PDB file of C-alpha atoms in Angstrom:
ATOM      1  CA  UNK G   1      43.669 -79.198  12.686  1.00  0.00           C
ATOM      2  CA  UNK G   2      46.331 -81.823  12.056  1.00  0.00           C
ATOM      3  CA  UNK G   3      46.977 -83.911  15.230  1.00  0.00           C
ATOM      4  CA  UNK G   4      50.789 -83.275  15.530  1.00  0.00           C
ATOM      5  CA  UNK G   5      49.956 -79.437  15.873  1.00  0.00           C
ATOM      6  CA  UNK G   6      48.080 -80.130  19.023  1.00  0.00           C
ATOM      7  CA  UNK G   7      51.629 -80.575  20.586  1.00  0.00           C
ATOM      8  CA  UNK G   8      52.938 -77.553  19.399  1.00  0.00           C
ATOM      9  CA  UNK G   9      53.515 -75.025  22.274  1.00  0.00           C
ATOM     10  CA  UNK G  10      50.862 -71.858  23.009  1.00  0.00           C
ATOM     11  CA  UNK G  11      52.089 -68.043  22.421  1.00  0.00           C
ATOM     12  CA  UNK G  12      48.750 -66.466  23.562  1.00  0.00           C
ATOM     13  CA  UNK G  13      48.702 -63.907  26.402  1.00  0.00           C
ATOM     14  CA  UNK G  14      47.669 -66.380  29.012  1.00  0.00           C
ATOM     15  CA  UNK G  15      50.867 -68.429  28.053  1.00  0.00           C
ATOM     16  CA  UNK G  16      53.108 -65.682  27.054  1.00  0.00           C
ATOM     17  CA  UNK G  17      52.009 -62.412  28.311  1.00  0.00           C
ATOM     18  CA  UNK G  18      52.721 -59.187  26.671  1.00  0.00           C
ATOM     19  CA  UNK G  19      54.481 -56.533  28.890  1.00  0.00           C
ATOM     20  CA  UNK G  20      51.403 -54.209  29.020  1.00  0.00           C
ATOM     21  CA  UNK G  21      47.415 -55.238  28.043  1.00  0.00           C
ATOM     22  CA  UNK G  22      44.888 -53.119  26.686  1.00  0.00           C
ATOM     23  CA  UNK G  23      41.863 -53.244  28.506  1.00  0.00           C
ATOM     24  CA  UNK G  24      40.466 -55.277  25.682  1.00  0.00           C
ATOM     25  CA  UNK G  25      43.243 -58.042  25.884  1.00  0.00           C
ATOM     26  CA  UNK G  26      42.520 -58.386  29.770  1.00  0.00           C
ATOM     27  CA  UNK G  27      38.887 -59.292  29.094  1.00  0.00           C
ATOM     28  CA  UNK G  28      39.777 -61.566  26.416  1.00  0.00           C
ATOM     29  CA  UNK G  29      42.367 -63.180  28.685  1.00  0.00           C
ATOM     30  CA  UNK G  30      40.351 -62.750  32.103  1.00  0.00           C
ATOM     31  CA  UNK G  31      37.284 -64.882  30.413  1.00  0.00           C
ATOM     32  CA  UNK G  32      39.770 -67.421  28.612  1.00  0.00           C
ATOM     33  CA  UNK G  33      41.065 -67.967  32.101  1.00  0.00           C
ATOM     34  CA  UNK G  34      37.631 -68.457  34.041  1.00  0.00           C
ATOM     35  CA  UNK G  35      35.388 -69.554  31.206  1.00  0.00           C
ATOM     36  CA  UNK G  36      38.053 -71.733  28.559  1.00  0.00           C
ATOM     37  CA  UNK G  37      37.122 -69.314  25.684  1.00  0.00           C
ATOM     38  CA  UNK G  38      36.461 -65.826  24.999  1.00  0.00           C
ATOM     39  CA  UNK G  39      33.414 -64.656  21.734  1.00  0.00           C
ATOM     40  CA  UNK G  40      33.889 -62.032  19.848  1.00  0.00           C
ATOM     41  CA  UNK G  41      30.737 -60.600  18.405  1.00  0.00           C
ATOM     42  CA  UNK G  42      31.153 -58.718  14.979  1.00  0.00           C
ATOM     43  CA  UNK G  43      27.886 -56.421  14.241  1.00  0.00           C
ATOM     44  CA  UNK G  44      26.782 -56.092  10.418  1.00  0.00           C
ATOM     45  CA  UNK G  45      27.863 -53.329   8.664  1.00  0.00           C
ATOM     46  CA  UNK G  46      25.836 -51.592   5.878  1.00  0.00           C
ATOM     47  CA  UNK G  47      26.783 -54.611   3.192  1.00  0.00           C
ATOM     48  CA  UNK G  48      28.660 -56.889   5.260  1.00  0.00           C
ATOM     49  CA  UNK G  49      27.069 -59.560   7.491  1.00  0.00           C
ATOM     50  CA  UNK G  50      27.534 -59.883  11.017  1.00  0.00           C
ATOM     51  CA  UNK G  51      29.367 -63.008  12.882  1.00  0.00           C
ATOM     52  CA  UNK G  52      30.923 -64.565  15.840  1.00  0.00           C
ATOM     53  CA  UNK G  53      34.399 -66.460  16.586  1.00  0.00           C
ATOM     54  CA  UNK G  54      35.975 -67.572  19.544  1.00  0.00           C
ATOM     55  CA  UNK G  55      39.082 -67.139  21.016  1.00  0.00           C
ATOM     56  CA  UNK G  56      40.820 -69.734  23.500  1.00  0.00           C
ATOM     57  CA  UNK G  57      39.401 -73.171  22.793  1.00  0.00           C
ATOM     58  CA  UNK G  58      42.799 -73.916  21.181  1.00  0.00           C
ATOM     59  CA  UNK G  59      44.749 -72.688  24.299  1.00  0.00           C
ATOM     60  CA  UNK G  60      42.301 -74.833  26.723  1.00  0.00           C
ATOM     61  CA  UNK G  61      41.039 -77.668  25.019  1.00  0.00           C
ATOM     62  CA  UNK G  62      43.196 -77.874  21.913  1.00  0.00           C
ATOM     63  CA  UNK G  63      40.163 -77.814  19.590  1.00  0.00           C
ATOM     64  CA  UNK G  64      40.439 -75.736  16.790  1.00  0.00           C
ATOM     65  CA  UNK G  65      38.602 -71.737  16.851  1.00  0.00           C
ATOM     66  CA  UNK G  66      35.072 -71.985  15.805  1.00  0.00           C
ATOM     67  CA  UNK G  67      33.152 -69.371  13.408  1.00  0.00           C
ATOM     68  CA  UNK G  68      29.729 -68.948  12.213  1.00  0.00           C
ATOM     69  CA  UNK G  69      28.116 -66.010   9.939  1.00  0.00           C
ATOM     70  CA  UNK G  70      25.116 -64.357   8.733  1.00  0.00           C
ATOM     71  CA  UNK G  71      22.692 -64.651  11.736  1.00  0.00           C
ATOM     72  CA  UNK G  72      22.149 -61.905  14.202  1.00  0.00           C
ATOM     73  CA  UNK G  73      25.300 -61.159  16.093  1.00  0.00           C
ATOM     74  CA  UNK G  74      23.747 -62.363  19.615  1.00  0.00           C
ATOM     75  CA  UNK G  75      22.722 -65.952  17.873  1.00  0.00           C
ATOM     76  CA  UNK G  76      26.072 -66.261  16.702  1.00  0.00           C
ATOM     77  CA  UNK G  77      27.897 -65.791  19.724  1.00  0.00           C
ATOM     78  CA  UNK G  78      25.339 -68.330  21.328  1.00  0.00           C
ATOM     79  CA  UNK G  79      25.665 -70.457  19.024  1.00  0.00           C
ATOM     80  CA  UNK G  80      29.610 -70.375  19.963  1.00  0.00           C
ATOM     81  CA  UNK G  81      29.168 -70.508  23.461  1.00  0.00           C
ATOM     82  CA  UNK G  82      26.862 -73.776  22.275  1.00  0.00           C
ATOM     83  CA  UNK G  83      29.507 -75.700  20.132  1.00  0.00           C
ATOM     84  CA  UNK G  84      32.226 -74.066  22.595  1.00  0.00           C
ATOM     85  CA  UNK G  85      30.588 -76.156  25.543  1.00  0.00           C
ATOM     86  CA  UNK G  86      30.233 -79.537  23.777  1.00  0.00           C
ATOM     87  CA  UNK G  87      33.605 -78.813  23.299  1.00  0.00           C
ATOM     88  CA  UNK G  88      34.430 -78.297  26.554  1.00  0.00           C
ATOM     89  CA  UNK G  89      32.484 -82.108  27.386  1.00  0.00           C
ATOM     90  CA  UNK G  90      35.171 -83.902  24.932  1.00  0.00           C
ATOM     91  CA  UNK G  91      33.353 -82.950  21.419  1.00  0.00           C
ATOM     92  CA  UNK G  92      35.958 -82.740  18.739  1.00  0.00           C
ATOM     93  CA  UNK G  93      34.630 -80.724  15.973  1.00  0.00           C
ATOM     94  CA  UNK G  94      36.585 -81.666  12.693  1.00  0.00           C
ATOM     95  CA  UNK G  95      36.379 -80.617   8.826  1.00  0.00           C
ATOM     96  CA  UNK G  96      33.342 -82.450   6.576  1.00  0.00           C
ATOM     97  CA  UNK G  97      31.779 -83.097   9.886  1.00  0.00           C
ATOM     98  CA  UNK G  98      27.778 -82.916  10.549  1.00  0.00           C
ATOM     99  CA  UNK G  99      26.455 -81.701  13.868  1.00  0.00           C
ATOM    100  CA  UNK G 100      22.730 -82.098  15.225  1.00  0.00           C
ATOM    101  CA  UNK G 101      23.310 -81.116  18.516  1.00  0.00           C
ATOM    102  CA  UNK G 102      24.547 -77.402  18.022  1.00  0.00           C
ATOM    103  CA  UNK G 103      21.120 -75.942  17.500  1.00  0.00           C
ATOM    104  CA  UNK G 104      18.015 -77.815  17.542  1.00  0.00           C
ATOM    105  CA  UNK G 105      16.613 -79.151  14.548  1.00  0.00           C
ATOM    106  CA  UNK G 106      18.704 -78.106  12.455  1.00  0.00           C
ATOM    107  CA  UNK G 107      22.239 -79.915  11.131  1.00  0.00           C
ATOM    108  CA  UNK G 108      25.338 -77.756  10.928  1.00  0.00           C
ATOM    109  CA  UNK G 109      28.166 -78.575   8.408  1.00  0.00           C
ATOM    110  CA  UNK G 110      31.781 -78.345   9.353  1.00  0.00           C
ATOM    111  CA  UNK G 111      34.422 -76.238   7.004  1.00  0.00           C
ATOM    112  CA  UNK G 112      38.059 -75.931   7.826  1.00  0.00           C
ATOM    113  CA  UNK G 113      38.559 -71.726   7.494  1.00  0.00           C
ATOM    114  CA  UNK G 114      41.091 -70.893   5.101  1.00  0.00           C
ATOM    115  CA  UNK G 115      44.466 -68.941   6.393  1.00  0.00           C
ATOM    116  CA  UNK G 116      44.109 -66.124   4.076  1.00  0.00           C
ATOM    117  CA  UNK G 117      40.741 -64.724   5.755  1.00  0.00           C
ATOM    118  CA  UNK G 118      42.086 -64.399   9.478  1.00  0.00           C
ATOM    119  CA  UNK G 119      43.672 -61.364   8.943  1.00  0.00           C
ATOM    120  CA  UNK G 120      40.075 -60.311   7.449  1.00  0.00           C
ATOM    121  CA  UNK G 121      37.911 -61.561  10.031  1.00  0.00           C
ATOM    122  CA  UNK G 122      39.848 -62.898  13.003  1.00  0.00           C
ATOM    123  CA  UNK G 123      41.473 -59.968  14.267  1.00  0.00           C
ATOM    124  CA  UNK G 124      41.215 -60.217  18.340  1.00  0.00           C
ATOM    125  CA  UNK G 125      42.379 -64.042  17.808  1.00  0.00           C
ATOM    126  CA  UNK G 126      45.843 -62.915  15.654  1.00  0.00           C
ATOM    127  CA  UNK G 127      46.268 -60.517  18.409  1.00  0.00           C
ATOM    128  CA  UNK G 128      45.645 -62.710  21.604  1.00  0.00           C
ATOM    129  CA  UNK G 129      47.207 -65.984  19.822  1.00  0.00           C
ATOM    130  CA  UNK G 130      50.681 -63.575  19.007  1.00  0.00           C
ATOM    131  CA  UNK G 131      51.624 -66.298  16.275  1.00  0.00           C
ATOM    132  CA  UNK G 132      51.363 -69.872  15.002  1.00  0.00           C
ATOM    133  CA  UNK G 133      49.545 -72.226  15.706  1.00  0.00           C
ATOM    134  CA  UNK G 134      45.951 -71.226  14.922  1.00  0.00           C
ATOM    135  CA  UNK G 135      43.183 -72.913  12.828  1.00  0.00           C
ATOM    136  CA  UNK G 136      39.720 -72.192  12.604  1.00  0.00           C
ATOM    137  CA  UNK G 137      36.389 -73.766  11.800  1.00  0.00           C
ATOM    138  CA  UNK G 138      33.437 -72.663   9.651  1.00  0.00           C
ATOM    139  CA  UNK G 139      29.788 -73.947  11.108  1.00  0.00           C
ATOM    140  CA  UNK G 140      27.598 -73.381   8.660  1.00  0.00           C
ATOM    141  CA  UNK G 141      24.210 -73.169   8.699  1.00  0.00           C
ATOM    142  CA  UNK G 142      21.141 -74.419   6.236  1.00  0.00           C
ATOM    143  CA  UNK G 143      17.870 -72.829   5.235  1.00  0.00           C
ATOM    144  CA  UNK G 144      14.586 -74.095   6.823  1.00  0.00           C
ATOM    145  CA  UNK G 145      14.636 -76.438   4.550  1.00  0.00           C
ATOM    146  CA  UNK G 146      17.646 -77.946   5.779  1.00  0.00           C
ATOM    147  CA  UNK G 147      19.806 -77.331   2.112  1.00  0.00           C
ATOM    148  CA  UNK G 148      22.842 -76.180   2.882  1.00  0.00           C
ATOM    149  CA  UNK G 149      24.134 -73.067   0.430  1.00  0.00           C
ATOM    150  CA  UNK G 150      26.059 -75.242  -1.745  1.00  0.00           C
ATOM    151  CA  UNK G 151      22.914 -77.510  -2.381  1.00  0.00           C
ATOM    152  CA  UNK G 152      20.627 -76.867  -5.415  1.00  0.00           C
ATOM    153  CA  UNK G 153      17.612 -74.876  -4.701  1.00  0.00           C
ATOM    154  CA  UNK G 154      18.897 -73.322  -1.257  1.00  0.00           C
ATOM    155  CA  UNK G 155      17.277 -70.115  -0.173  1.00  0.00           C
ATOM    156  CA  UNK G 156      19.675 -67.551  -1.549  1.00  0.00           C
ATOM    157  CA  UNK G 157      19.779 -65.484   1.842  1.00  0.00           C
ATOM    158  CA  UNK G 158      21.620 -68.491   3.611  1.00  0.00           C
ATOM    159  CA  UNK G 159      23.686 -69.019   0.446  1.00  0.00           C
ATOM    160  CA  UNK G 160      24.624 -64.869   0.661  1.00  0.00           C
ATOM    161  CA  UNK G 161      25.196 -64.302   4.092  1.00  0.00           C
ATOM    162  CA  UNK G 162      27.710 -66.627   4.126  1.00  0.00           C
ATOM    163  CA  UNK G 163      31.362 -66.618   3.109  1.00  0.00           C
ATOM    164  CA  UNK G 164      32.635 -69.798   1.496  1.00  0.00           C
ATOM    165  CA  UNK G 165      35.687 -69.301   3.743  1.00  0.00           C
ATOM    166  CA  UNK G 166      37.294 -72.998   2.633  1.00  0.00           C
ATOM    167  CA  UNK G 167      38.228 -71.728  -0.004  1.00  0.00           C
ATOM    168  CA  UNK G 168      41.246 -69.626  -0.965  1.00  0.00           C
ATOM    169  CA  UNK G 169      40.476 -65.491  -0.544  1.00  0.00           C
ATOM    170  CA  UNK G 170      41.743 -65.140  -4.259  1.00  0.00           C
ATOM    171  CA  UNK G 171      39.405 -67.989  -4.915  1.00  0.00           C
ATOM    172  CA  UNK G 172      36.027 -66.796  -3.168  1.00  0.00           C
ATOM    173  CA  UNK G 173      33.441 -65.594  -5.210  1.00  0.00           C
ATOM    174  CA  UNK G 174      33.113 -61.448  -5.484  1.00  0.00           C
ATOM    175  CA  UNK G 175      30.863 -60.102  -2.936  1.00  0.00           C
ATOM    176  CA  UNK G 176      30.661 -58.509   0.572  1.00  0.00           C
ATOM    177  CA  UNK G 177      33.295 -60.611   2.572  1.00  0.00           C
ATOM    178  CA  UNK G 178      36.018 -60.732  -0.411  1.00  0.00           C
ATOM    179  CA  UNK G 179      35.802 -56.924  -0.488  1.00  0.00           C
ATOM    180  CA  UNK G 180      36.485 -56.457   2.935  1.00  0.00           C
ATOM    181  CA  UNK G 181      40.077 -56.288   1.758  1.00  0.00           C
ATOM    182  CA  UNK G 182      39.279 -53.816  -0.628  1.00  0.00           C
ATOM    183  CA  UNK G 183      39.251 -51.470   2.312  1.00  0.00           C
ATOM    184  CA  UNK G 184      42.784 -51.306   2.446  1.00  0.00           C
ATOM    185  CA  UNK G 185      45.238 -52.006   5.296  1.00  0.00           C
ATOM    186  CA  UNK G 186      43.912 -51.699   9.311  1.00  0.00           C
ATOM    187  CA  UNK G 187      45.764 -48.436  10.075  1.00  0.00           C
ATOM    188  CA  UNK G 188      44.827 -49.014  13.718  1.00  0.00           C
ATOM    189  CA  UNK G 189      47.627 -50.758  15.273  1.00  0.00           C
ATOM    190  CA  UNK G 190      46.182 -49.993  18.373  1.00  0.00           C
ATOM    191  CA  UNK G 191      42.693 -51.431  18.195  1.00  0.00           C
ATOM    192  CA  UNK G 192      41.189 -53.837  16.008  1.00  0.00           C
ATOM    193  CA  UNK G 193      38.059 -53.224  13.485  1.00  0.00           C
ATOM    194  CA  UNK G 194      35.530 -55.170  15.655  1.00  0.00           C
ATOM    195  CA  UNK G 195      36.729 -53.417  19.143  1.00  0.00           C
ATOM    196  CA  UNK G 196      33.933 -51.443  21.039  1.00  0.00           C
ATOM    197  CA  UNK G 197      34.492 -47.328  21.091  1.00  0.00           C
ATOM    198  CA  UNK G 198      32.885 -44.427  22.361  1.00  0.00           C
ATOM    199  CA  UNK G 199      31.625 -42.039  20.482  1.00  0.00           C
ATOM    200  CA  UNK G 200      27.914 -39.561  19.376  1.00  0.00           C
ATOM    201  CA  UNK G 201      25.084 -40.339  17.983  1.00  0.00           C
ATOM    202  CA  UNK G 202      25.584 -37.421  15.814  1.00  0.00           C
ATOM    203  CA  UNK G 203      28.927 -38.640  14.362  1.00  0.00           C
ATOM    204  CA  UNK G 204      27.366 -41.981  13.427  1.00  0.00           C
ATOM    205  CA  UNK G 205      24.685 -39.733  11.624  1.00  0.00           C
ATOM    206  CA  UNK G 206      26.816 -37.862   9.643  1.00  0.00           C
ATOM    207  CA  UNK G 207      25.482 -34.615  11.456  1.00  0.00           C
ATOM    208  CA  UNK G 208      29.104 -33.605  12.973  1.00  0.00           C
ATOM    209  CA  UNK G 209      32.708 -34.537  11.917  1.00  0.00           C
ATOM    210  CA  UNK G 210      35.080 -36.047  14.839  1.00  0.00           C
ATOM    211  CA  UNK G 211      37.251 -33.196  16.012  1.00  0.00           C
ATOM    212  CA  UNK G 212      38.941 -34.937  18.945  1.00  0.00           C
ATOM    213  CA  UNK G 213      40.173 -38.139  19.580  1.00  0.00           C
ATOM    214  CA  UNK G 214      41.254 -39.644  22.644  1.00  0.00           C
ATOM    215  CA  UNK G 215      43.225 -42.508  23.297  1.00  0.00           C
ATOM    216  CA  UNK G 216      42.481 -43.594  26.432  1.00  0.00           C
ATOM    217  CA  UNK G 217      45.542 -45.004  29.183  1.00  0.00           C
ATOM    218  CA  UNK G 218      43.730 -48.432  29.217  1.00  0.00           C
ATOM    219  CA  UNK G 219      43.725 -48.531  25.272  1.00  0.00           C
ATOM    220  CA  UNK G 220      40.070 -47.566  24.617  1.00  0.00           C
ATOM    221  CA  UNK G 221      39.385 -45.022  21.864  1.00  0.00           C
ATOM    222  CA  UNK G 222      36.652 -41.900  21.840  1.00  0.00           C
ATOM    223  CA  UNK G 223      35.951 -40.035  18.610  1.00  0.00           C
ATOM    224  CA  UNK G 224      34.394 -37.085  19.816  1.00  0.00           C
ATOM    225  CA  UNK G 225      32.561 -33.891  18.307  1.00  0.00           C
ATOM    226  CA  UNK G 226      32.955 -31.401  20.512  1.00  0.00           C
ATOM    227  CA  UNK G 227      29.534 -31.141  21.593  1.00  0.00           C
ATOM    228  CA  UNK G 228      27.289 -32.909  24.736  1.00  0.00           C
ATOM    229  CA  UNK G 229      28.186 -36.295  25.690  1.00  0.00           C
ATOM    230  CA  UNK G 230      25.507 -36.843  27.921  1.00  0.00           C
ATOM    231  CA  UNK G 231      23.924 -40.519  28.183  1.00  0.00           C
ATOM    232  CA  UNK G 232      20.951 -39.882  25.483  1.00  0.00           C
ATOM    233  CA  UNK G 233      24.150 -38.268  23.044  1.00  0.00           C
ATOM    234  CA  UNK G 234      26.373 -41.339  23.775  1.00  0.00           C
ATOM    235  CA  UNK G 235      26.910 -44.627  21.740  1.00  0.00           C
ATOM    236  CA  UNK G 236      29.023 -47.331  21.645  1.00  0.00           C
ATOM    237  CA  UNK G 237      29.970 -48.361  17.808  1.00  0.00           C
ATOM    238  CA  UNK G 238      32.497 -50.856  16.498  1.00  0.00           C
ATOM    239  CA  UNK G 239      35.324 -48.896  15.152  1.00  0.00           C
ATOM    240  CA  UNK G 240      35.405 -49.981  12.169  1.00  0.00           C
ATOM    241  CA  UNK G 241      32.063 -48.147  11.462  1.00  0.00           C
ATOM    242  CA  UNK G 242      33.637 -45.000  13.003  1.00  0.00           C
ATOM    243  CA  UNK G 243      36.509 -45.231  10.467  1.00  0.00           C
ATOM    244  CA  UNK G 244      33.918 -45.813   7.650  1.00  0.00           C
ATOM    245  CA  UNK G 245      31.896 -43.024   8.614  1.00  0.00           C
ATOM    246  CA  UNK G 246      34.610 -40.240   9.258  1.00  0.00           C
ATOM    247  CA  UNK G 247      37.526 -41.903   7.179  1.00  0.00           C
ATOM    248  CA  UNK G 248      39.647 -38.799   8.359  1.00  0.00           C
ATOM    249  CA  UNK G 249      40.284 -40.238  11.655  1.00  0.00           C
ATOM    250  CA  UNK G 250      43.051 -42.497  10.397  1.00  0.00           C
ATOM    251  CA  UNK G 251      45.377 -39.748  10.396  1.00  0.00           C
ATOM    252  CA  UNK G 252      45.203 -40.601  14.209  1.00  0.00           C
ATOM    253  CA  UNK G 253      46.004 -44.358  13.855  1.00  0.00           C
ATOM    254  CA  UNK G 254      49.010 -43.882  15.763  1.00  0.00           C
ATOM    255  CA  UNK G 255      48.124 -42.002  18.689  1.00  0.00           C
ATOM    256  CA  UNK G 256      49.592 -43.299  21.612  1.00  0.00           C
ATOM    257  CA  UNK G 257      47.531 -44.545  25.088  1.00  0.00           C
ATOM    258  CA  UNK G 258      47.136 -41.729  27.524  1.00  0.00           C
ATOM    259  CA  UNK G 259      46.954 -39.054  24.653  1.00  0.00           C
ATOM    260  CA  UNK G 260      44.394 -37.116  23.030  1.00  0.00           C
ATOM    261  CA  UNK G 261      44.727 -35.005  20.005  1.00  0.00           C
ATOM    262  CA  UNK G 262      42.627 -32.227  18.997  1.00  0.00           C
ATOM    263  CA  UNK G 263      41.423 -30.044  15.832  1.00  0.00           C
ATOM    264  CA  UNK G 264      42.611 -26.569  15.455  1.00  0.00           C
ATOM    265  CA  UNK G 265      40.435 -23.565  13.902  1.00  0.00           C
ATOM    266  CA  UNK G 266      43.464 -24.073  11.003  1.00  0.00           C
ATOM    267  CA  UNK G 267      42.924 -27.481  10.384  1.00  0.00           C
ATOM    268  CA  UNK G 268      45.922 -29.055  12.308  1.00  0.00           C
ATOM    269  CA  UNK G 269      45.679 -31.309  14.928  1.00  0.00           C
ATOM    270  CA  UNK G 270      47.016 -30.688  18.472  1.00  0.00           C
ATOM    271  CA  UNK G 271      47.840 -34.013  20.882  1.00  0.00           C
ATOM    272  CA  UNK G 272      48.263 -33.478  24.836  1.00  0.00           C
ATOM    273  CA  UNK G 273      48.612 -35.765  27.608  1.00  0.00           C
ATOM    274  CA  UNK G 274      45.135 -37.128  27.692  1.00  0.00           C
ATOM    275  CA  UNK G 275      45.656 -36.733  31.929  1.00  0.00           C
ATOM    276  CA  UNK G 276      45.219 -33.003  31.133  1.00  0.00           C
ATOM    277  CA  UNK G 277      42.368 -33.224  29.610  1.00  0.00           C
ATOM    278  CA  UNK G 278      40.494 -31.427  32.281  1.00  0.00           C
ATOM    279  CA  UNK G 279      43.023 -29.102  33.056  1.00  0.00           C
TER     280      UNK G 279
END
């Protein structure tokens, strides 16, 4: 990040704090406020690999976002919470940089994250940062034998699971993480791809089609089926995999908080008060 930006006044919702917060934006704010910096874990999706990003080490230490992709999405976010405490100790993490002390034994290059891919990948940090300034950093990560996947001769999973997010989104090579955009605009103004929903097992399967949709008072979405949802019938998905799965949903973008809407026998669908849904 270029020094003079560091004295650039903070928009996020800890600074500037929207009128009303999804329960989503409270935990992102509640853990920027006790713990510095908030991770957001993104799950793989059937060709996409998973990753993890923070959100906050700008607003408390004026170090720039960090990043990292393509391991499992629970070593990512430690590996975050790693780099986000040396951070925290006075480590400035800068572009072209090597790091030893992120994960052991291994050395992690440093890559200043192009502007085109945060609307791609970067979602919760648009939305809790509200606008300029924001920069993040790319750690990536080498095969075992330490070649990183621009060297000759790297192991072509570490070379694939990783975007080459320094450069330009018109300039990345085709593959999984330029075609996220292929997917078209995020309908969901209310949610972002990466947010946590409820929903069945059976939807996920394929085995039933969301018929009801609820938009919960404290912003959290259900995409339900109609039938049991019982514990063992229960599952929490990304929603981005819910829209992928039953694309139809999108129709329902716009659904308010505190309302649910509903299939009809004719195909229309029917939105109440979700405080009657009992009634």
């Amino acid at each position: 990040m270029p020094r003079d930006l560091r004295t650039l006044p903070c928009h996020c919702h800890v600074c500037d704090p929207p009128a009303q917060s999804t329960e989503r934006q409270a935990r992102i704010t509640g853990d920027v406020n006790s713990h510095g910096w908030h991770v957001v874990g993104v799950r793989e999706q059937e060709h996409v690999p998973g990753w993890g990003y923070s959100i906050g080490l700008w607003h408390t230490h004026r170090s720039l976002e960090l990043a990292v992709f393509g391991l499992r999405t629970e070593t990512c976010m430690q590996v975050i919470n790693a780099a986000g405490d040396l951070v925290k100790n006075g480590r400035e993490f800068r572009p072209d940089d090597l790091v030893d002390d992120v994960i052991n034994n291994y050395r992690l290059a440093v890559r200043y994250i192009h502007n085109s891919w945060y609307g791609d990948l970067f979602g919760q940090a648009l939305d809790f940062y509200q606008q300029p300034p924001l920069a993040f950093l790319q750690l990536v990560w080498p095969d075992e034998q330490h070649r990183f996947p621009w060297d000759d001769g790297v192991d072509e999973h570490c070379r694939d699971v990783q975007p080459q997010l320094w450069l330009p989104h018109d300039e990345h090579p085709d593959g999984p993480w330029r075609r996220l955009r292929d997917e078209g605009p995020w309908l969901f103004t209310g949610g972002c791809p990466d947010d946590m929903v409820y929903t069945t097992k059976r939807v996920m399967a394929g085995e039933t089609t969301v018929t009801g949709v609820v938009h919960d008072s404290d912003g959290d979405w259900q995409f339900l089926d109609g039938g049991s949802t019982e514990e063992g019938d229960a599952v929490l998905v990304h929603l981005r995999h819910v829209v992928e799965r039953q694309p139809h949903v999108v129709a329902l973008a716009d659904l308010p908080e505190g309302t649910q809407s509903w299939q009809q026998h004719d195909g229309r669908w029917v939105r109440f008060p979700h405080a009657f849904a009992d009634e």
